[in-house]
Short mmCIF file of C-alpha atoms in Angstrom, two decimals:
data_model
loop_
_atom_site.label_atom_id
_atom_site.label_comp_id
_atom_site.label_asym_id
_atom_site.label_seq_id
_atom_site.Cartn_x
_atom_site.Cartn_y
_atom_site.Cartn_z
CA GLU Y 11 20.40 9.91 -0.93
CA VAL Y 12 17.46 7.95 -0.31
CA GLN Y 13 17.68 4.46 -1.77
CA LEU Y 14 15.05 1.58 -1.60
CA VAL Y 15 16.09 -1.69 -3.33
CA GLU Y 16 13.38 -4.45 -3.84
CA SER Y 17 14.41 -8.04 -4.34
CA GLY Y 18 12.61 -11.57 -3.96
CA GLY Y 19 9.96 -11.22 -6.91
CA GLY Y 20 9.86 -14.37 -9.30
CA LEU Y 21 7.75 -16.75 -10.88
CA VAL Y 22 5.44 -18.66 -8.47
CA GLN Y 23 2.28 -21.16 -9.18
CA ALA Y 24 -1.23 -19.84 -7.84
CA GLY Y 25 -1.43 -20.82 -4.29
CA GLY Y 26 2.50 -20.36 -3.44
CA SER Y 27 4.36 -18.09 -1.39
CA LEU Y 28 7.22 -15.38 -2.11
CA ARG Y 29 8.78 -13.03 0.23
CA LEU Y 30 9.62 -9.51 -1.02
CA SER Y 31 12.41 -7.27 0.57
CA CYS Y 32 13.10 -3.51 0.30
CA ALA Y 33 16.45 -2.60 1.47
CA ALA Y 34 16.62 1.03 2.61
CA SER Y 35 19.30 3.36 2.92
CA GLY Y 36 20.08 7.14 3.24
CA PHE Y 37 17.52 8.19 5.77
CA THR Y 38 16.83 7.39 9.58
CA PHE Y 39 14.95 4.20 9.24
CA ASP Y 40 12.88 4.46 12.35
CA ASP Y 41 11.49 7.92 11.37
CA TYR Y 42 10.12 6.50 8.24
CA ALA Y 43 7.12 4.51 6.94
CA ILE Y 44 7.63 1.99 4.03
CA GLY Y 45 5.06 0.87 1.69
CA TRP Y 46 4.38 -1.86 -1.10
CA PHE Y 47 2.59 -0.89 -3.94
CA ARG Y 48 2.04 -2.70 -7.30
CA GLN Y 49 1.21 -2.10 -10.78
CA ALA Y 50 0.01 -4.86 -13.37
CA PRO Y 51 0.05 -4.05 -17.08
CA GLY Y 52 -2.65 -1.85 -18.04
CA LYS Y 53 -3.77 -1.02 -14.85
CA GLU Y 54 -3.57 1.57 -12.10
CA ARG Y 55 -0.83 1.36 -9.46
CA GLU Y 56 -2.50 0.03 -6.06
CA GLY Y 57 -1.22 0.16 -2.61
CA VAL Y 58 -0.88 -2.99 -0.87
CA SER Y 59 0.58 -2.31 2.59
CA CYS Y 60 2.46 -0.32 4.59
CA ILE Y 61 4.03 -0.15 7.87
CA SER Y 62 5.40 3.02 10.20
CA ASN Y 63 8.58 1.94 11.72
CA SER Y 64 7.93 4.26 14.57
CA ASP Y 65 5.12 2.66 16.19
CA GLY Y 66 4.94 -0.52 14.24
CA SER Y 67 1.36 0.14 12.81
CA THR Y 68 0.35 -1.40 9.58
CA TYR Y 69 -2.32 -1.36 6.95
CA TYR Y 70 -3.15 -3.38 4.08
CA ALA Y 71 -5.82 -3.33 1.07
CA ASP Y 72 -8.40 -5.41 1.31
CA SER Y 73 -7.51 -7.42 -1.80
CA VAL Y 74 -4.34 -8.66 0.21
CA ASN Y 75 -5.76 -8.72 3.68
CA GLY Y 76 -5.26 -12.21 5.33
CA ARG Y 77 -2.88 -13.38 2.80
CA PHE Y 78 0.06 -10.74 2.83
CA THR Y 79 2.19 -9.65 5.82
CA ILE Y 80 4.32 -6.71 6.31
CA SER Y 81 7.28 -6.59 8.68
CA SER Y 82 10.32 -4.68 9.51
CA ASP Y 83 13.77 -5.57 10.72
CA ASN Y 84 14.97 -2.09 11.94
CA ALA Y 85 18.29 -3.48 12.51
CA LYS Y 86 18.92 -4.34 8.94
CA ASN Y 87 17.02 -1.32 7.43
CA THR Y 88 14.95 -3.77 5.69
CA VAL Y 89 10.92 -4.29 5.15
CA TYR Y 90 9.79 -7.31 4.05
CA LEU Y 91 6.14 -8.59 2.37
CA GLN Y 92 5.46 -12.17 2.86
CA MET Y 93 2.71 -13.24 0.20
CA ASN Y 94 1.15 -16.17 0.70
CA SER Y 95 -1.87 -17.91 -1.35
CA LEU Y 96 -0.87 -16.15 -4.30
CA LYS Y 97 -3.40 -15.60 -7.11
CA PRO Y 98 -2.95 -14.75 -10.72
CA GLU Y 99 -4.53 -11.16 -10.25
CA ASP Y 100 -1.43 -10.51 -7.49
CA ALA Y 101 0.98 -10.59 -10.57
CA ALA Y 102 2.55 -7.10 -11.12
CA VAL Y 103 5.65 -5.10 -10.47
CA TYR Y 104 6.03 -4.47 -6.77
CA TYR Y 105 7.57 -1.17 -5.40
CA CYS Y 106 8.51 -0.56 -2.16
CA ALA Y 107 8.21 3.42 -0.99
CA ALA Y 108 9.00 5.64 1.88
CA THR Y 109 7.54 8.75 3.66
CA VAL Y 110 8.62 10.13 6.77
CA GLY Y 111 6.44 9.55 9.73
CA ILE Y 112 3.26 7.74 9.91
CA ALA Y 113 1.41 6.15 7.12
CA THR Y 114 -2.30 5.45 6.81
CA ILE Y 115 -4.43 4.13 4.32
CA PHE Y 116 -4.18 7.94 2.88
CA HIS Y 117 -0.68 6.87 1.80
CA LEU Y 118 -1.74 3.72 -0.06
CA GLU Y 119 -4.22 5.56 -1.97
CA TYR Y 120 -1.99 8.67 -2.92
CA GLY Y 121 1.53 7.36 -2.81
CA MET Y 122 4.69 8.03 -0.90
CA ASP Y 123 7.65 10.32 -1.24
CA TYR Y 124 10.54 8.00 -2.48
CA TRP Y 125 10.51 4.87 -4.52
CA GLY Y 126 12.29 1.89 -5.32
CA LYS Y 127 12.52 0.59 -9.40
CA GLY Y 128 10.54 -2.51 -8.55
CA THR Y 129 10.48 -6.24 -8.74
CA LEU Y 130 8.24 -8.59 -10.92
CA VAL Y 131 6.25 -10.88 -9.47
CA THR Y 132 4.74 -13.48 -11.89
CA VAL Y 133 1.79 -16.14 -10.84
CA SER Y 134 0.94 -18.92 -12.97
CA SER Y 135 -2.39 -20.44 -12.98
#
């Protein structure tokens, strides 16, 4: 059974940093891509970033490029999202998701196959 468990959310002041973790199990980690998505109240889901474990390729939404960094620890089956220079508009529930193979901007737009339950990020101004 595919399981994705997010952690690391919390309350942070604007300009601060958080690191989210996505622990994966139930599939061959190296064969999958992992993405981070977010959804704020009243807004549509937004693809934030993704990484393909097979080749290490990464993609970022324009809204976070240069501030967020996605990375993968294949030994721990865990993907991280380092979020710096946080803004109030970054506040949302952050979900990690997985899809087999290579992920691209397409996946940030249309989503992936497996989803975690999310972790809440709150940014105070």
